[in-house]
Short mmCIF file of C-alpha atoms in Angstrom, two decimals:
data_model
loop_
_atom_site.label_atom_id
_atom_site.label_comp_id
_atom_site.label_asym_id
_atom_site.label_seq_id
_atom_site.Cartn_x
_atom_site.Cartn_y
_atom_site.Cartn_z
CA UNK T 16 0.00 0.00 0.00
CA UNK T 17 1.27 3.47 -0.90
CA UNK T 18 2.45 5.71 1.93
CA UNK T 19 2.56 9.50 1.97
CA UNK T 20 5.58 10.89 3.84
CA UNK T 21 5.65 14.53 4.94
CA UNK T 22 8.88 16.51 5.36
CA UNK T 23 8.35 19.99 6.72
CA UNK T 24 8.20 22.37 9.66
CA UNK T 25 5.76 23.53 12.32
CA UNK T 26 2.89 24.46 9.99
CA UNK T 27 2.86 20.86 8.75
CA UNK T 28 3.61 18.83 11.88
CA UNK T 29 1.29 16.98 14.24
CA UNK T 30 0.45 18.57 17.59
CA UNK T 31 -0.30 16.90 20.89
CA UNK T 32 -3.39 17.38 23.03
CA UNK T 33 -1.70 19.91 25.30
CA UNK T 34 -1.15 22.21 22.29
CA UNK T 35 -4.69 21.93 20.86
CA UNK T 36 -6.33 23.61 19.03
CA UNK T 37 -3.00 24.38 17.30
CA UNK T 38 -2.57 21.97 14.40
CA UNK T 39 -0.50 21.51 11.27
CA UNK T 40 -2.11 20.75 7.93
CA UNK T 41 -0.24 17.45 7.82
CA UNK T 42 -2.11 16.41 10.95
CA UNK T 43 -5.40 16.96 9.10
CA UNK T 44 -4.39 15.34 5.80
CA UNK T 45 -5.51 11.81 6.84
CA UNK T 46 -9.09 13.15 7.03
CA UNK T 47 -9.04 13.35 3.24
CA UNK T 48 -7.19 10.14 2.35
CA UNK T 49 -8.50 6.60 2.45
CA UNK T 50 -5.99 3.75 2.24
CA UNK T 51 -2.56 5.41 2.04
CA UNK T 52 -0.80 5.84 5.37
CA UNK T 53 0.22 9.41 6.15
CA UNK T 54 3.60 9.41 7.91
CA UNK T 55 4.09 12.93 9.21
CA UNK T 56 7.79 13.51 9.90
CA UNK T 57 7.54 17.32 9.96
CA UNK T 58 9.06 18.98 13.03
CA UNK T 59 8.55 22.34 14.70
CA UNK T 60 11.49 24.64 14.08
CA UNK T 61 12.86 22.61 11.19
CA UNK T 62 14.34 24.16 8.08
CA UNK T 63 15.28 22.41 4.85
CA UNK T 64 18.85 22.32 6.21
CA UNK T 65 18.28 21.20 9.83
CA UNK T 66 15.83 18.50 8.72
CA UNK T 67 18.72 16.84 6.89
CA UNK T 68 21.36 17.52 9.53
CA UNK T 69 19.26 15.98 12.32
CA UNK T 70 18.72 12.78 10.37
CA UNK T 71 15.03 13.20 9.65
CA UNK T 72 15.33 13.03 5.89
CA UNK T 73 17.64 10.03 6.35
CA UNK T 74 14.96 8.26 8.36
CA UNK T 75 12.38 8.88 5.64
CA UNK T 76 14.73 7.59 2.95
CA UNK T 77 15.26 4.38 4.93
CA UNK T 78 11.51 3.79 5.14
CA UNK T 79 10.28 5.04 1.77
CA UNK T 80 9.56 2.49 -0.97
CA UNK T 81 8.95 2.71 -4.72
CA UNK T 82 5.62 4.33 -5.47
CA UNK T 83 5.38 6.25 -2.18
CA UNK T 84 4.91 10.02 -2.14
CA UNK T 85 7.18 12.51 -0.37
CA UNK T 86 5.53 15.90 0.23
CA UNK T 87 8.20 18.54 0.91
CA UNK T 88 7.24 21.87 2.51
CA UNK T 89 9.83 24.30 3.89
CA UNK T 90 10.57 28.02 3.81
CA UNK T 91 9.20 29.47 7.06
CA UNK T 92 12.38 28.83 9.01
CA UNK T 93 14.96 28.89 6.22
CA UNK T 94 15.09 32.68 6.42
CA UNK T 95 16.10 32.64 10.11
CA UNK T 96 19.74 33.25 11.08
CA UNK T 97 21.87 30.30 12.13
CA UNK T 98 24.33 28.06 10.35
CA UNK T 99 22.15 24.96 10.76
CA UNK T 100 18.93 26.77 9.77
CA UNK T 101 19.43 29.57 7.24
CA UNK T 102 19.45 28.91 3.52
CA UNK T 103 19.25 31.72 0.93
CA UNK T 104 16.20 31.18 -1.31
CA UNK T 105 17.94 30.84 -4.68
CA UNK T 106 21.10 29.26 -3.30
CA UNK T 107 21.10 26.87 -0.34
CA UNK T 108 17.32 26.50 -0.21
CA UNK T 109 17.04 25.42 -3.82
CA UNK T 110 20.05 23.12 -3.42
CA UNK T 111 18.36 21.48 -0.45
CA UNK T 112 15.10 21.00 -2.36
CA UNK T 113 16.99 19.40 -5.26
CA UNK T 114 18.60 17.02 -2.77
CA UNK T 115 15.21 15.95 -1.37
CA UNK T 116 13.81 15.45 -4.88
CA UNK T 117 16.77 13.48 -6.19
CA UNK T 118 17.05 11.26 -3.13
CA UNK T 119 13.35 10.38 -3.29
CA UNK T 120 13.52 9.64 -7.01
CA UNK T 121 16.62 7.47 -6.51
CA UNK T 122 14.42 5.22 -4.37
CA UNK T 123 11.57 5.09 -6.83
CA UNK T 124 9.39 7.46 -4.78
CA UNK T 125 7.53 10.50 -6.10
CA UNK T 126 8.48 13.90 -4.63
CA UNK T 127 5.89 16.69 -4.44
CA UNK T 128 6.76 20.28 -3.51
CA UNK T 129 4.25 22.17 -1.33
CA UNK T 130 4.82 25.89 -0.80
CA UNK T 131 4.19 26.89 2.85
CA UNK T 132 1.10 28.87 3.71
CA UNK T 133 1.68 32.54 4.34
CA UNK T 134 1.87 34.10 7.78
CA UNK T 135 -0.89 36.37 9.07
CA UNK T 136 0.63 39.84 8.70
CA UNK T 137 -1.46 42.94 7.94
CA UNK T 138 -0.41 46.57 8.08
CA UNK T 139 -2.40 49.24 9.92
CA UNK T 140 -4.49 49.85 6.79
CA UNK T 141 -5.54 46.20 6.54
CA UNK T 142 -3.23 45.40 3.65
CA UNK T 143 -1.72 41.93 3.76
CA UNK T 144 2.04 41.51 3.76
CA UNK T 145 3.97 38.50 2.45
CA UNK T 146 6.87 37.91 4.85
CA UNK T 147 7.91 34.65 3.17
CA UNK T 148 9.29 36.83 0.38
CA UNK T 149 11.16 34.78 -2.27
CA UNK T 150 11.01 31.31 -0.73
CA UNK T 151 7.77 30.19 -2.44
CA UNK T 152 9.09 31.58 -5.74
CA UNK T 153 12.34 29.65 -5.29
CA UNK T 154 10.37 26.46 -4.72
CA UNK T 155 8.24 27.07 -7.81
CA UNK T 156 11.41 27.46 -9.89
CA UNK T 157 12.78 24.13 -8.65
CA UNK T 158 9.47 22.47 -9.49
CA UNK T 159 9.65 23.73 -13.07
CA UNK T 160 13.31 22.89 -13.60
CA UNK T 161 13.05 19.37 -12.17
CA UNK T 162 9.51 18.64 -13.43
CA UNK T 163 8.23 18.06 -9.91
CA UNK T 164 4.50 18.41 -9.09
CA UNK T 165 3.90 21.64 -7.16
CA UNK T 166 1.03 22.31 -4.79
CA UNK T 167 0.95 26.08 -4.32
CA UNK T 168 -0.51 26.32 -0.83
CA UNK T 169 1.15 29.71 -0.43
CA UNK T 170 -0.71 31.43 -3.25
CA UNK T 171 -4.00 29.80 -2.26
CA UNK T 172 -3.56 30.86 1.37
CA UNK T 173 -2.79 34.45 0.38
CA UNK T 174 -6.12 34.65 -1.45
CA UNK T 175 -7.94 33.20 1.56
CA UNK T 176 -6.21 35.43 4.12
CA UNK T 177 -6.94 38.53 2.02
CA UNK T 178 -10.60 37.62 1.68
CA UNK T 179 -10.94 36.94 5.41
CA UNK T 180 -9.08 40.12 6.35
CA UNK T 181 -7.41 41.02 9.65
CA UNK T 182 -10.43 40.04 11.75
CA UNK T 183 -11.56 36.94 9.88
CA UNK T 184 -8.11 35.38 9.92
CA UNK T 185 -8.15 35.30 13.72
CA UNK T 186 -10.41 32.22 13.48
CA UNK T 187 -7.96 30.57 11.08
CA UNK T 188 -4.82 31.16 13.13
CA UNK T 189 -4.18 30.42 16.79
CA UNK T 190 -5.80 33.51 18.25
CA UNK T 191 -7.53 32.85 21.57
CA UNK T 192 -8.77 35.23 24.23
CA UNK T 193 -7.79 34.71 27.88
CA UNK T 194 -9.88 31.88 29.32
CA UNK T 195 -11.16 30.76 25.91
CA UNK T 196 -9.23 27.48 25.94
CA UNK T 197 -7.72 25.60 28.91
CA UNK T 198 -4.44 25.01 27.09
CA UNK T 199 -3.94 28.78 26.76
CA UNK T 200 -5.40 30.29 29.94
CA UNK T 201 -3.73 33.66 29.32
CA UNK T 202 -4.74 33.69 25.67
CA UNK T 203 -2.49 33.60 22.60
CA UNK T 204 -1.99 35.61 19.40
CA UNK T 205 0.03 33.44 17.00
CA UNK T 206 0.29 34.71 13.41
CA UNK T 207 2.24 31.71 12.10
CA UNK T 208 0.45 28.59 13.32
CA UNK T 209 -3.06 27.50 12.45
CA UNK T 210 -5.83 26.31 14.69
CA UNK T 211 -7.78 23.15 13.82
CA UNK T 212 -10.22 24.80 11.39
CA UNK T 213 -7.45 26.43 9.37
CA UNK T 214 -5.37 23.25 9.30
CA UNK T 215 -8.30 21.23 8.00
CA UNK T 216 -9.00 23.61 5.14
CA UNK T 217 -5.33 23.77 4.14
CA UNK T 218 -5.20 19.97 4.17
CA UNK T 219 -8.37 19.87 2.07
CA UNK T 220 -6.68 22.10 -0.51
CA UNK T 221 -3.58 19.88 -0.57
CA UNK T 222 -5.73 16.76 -0.98
CA UNK T 223 -7.75 18.34 -3.76
CA UNK T 224 -4.57 19.30 -5.59
CA UNK T 225 -3.22 15.76 -5.17
CA UNK T 226 -6.46 14.41 -6.62
CA UNK T 227 -6.45 16.88 -9.53
CA UNK T 228 -2.89 15.87 -10.43
CA UNK T 229 -3.73 12.16 -10.07
CA UNK T 230 -0.91 11.69 -7.57
CA UNK T 231 -3.01 8.91 -6.04
CA UNK T 232 -5.94 6.91 -7.44
CA UNK T 233 -9.33 8.62 -7.13
CA UNK T 234 -10.50 5.95 -4.69
CA UNK T 235 -7.85 7.13 -2.19
CA UNK T 236 -9.64 10.43 -1.52
CA UNK T 237 -12.55 11.07 0.80
CA UNK T 238 -14.38 13.99 2.45
CA UNK T 239 -12.92 16.51 0.01
CA UNK T 240 -16.37 17.97 -0.62
CA UNK T 241 -17.67 17.44 2.93
CA UNK T 242 -17.87 20.07 5.66
CA UNK T 243 -16.12 18.85 8.80
CA UNK T 244 -16.54 19.94 12.40
CA UNK T 245 -13.00 20.79 13.59
CA UNK T 246 -13.85 20.01 17.21
CA UNK T 247 -14.85 16.46 16.27
CA UNK T 248 -12.85 15.66 13.15
CA UNK T 249 -9.28 16.28 14.24
CA UNK T 250 -7.58 13.98 16.73
CA UNK T 251 -4.86 15.15 19.12
CA UNK T 252 -2.79 12.35 20.67
CA UNK T 253 -2.01 12.53 24.37
CA UNK T 254 1.43 13.83 25.20
CA UNK T 255 3.00 10.43 26.01
CA UNK T 256 1.84 8.85 22.75
CA UNK T 257 2.93 11.93 20.83
CA UNK T 258 6.42 11.86 22.37
CA UNK T 259 6.85 8.18 21.48
CA UNK T 260 5.67 8.66 17.91
CA UNK T 261 7.93 11.65 17.24
CA UNK T 262 10.91 9.83 18.73
CA UNK T 263 10.48 6.84 16.42
CA UNK T 264 10.35 9.13 13.37
CA UNK T 265 13.68 10.80 13.96
CA UNK T 266 16.82 8.83 13.15
CA UNK T 267 18.12 5.30 12.88
CA UNK T 268 17.02 2.16 11.15
CA UNK T 269 13.58 0.71 10.53
CA UNK T 270 11.15 0.75 13.45
#
């Protein structure tokens, strides 16, 4: 059976119950797939460089088999300073993406590039900013040059954020008032990470794009036209189970 591996950062990764309702779109992707296993190896704080250096890509490459998919989504952290994190968009970042693509193809797997969704940044006039700058464009260029399927979550998210505006996007991102949720008793205003509803809709877009590009058979998709209740649809593992799962998807041989 085909597996779908995810390599990415905090906007993709799974979240444990103590962090709910924060969620990555990779956590919601299984809601829209029937049959293929979704193996979410994305990690908070990862960049396209650190993901390799910490052995996470190596783990995926040990597990991946011919016919599997590898969805690759980086860019949010690659702009941050630090030798093990930073990669210039049209230099190190593109070189890293080529490495992911070539390594997956060498094993008979199918790489797919997914541009990261945009952050929630508006100026005082309500105009949306695009702080990811050239990273999505750099990924698009790699997709064209290497003939890799591209799912442009960034451009789609920009259209959604603009339509929702500064106020409407609060329900998409992790914005909670004090006392609104027990996990965030003092409230939170996070303009990078999604809450469950936003993660589900981003995952729906990714699944729809996978279906449109026939990256998996049509029978592998479900719920793509169905409204889902975020409070009921998305599962958050308890902290102990989450810690065990993330540990086994880090480095080393087959587990």
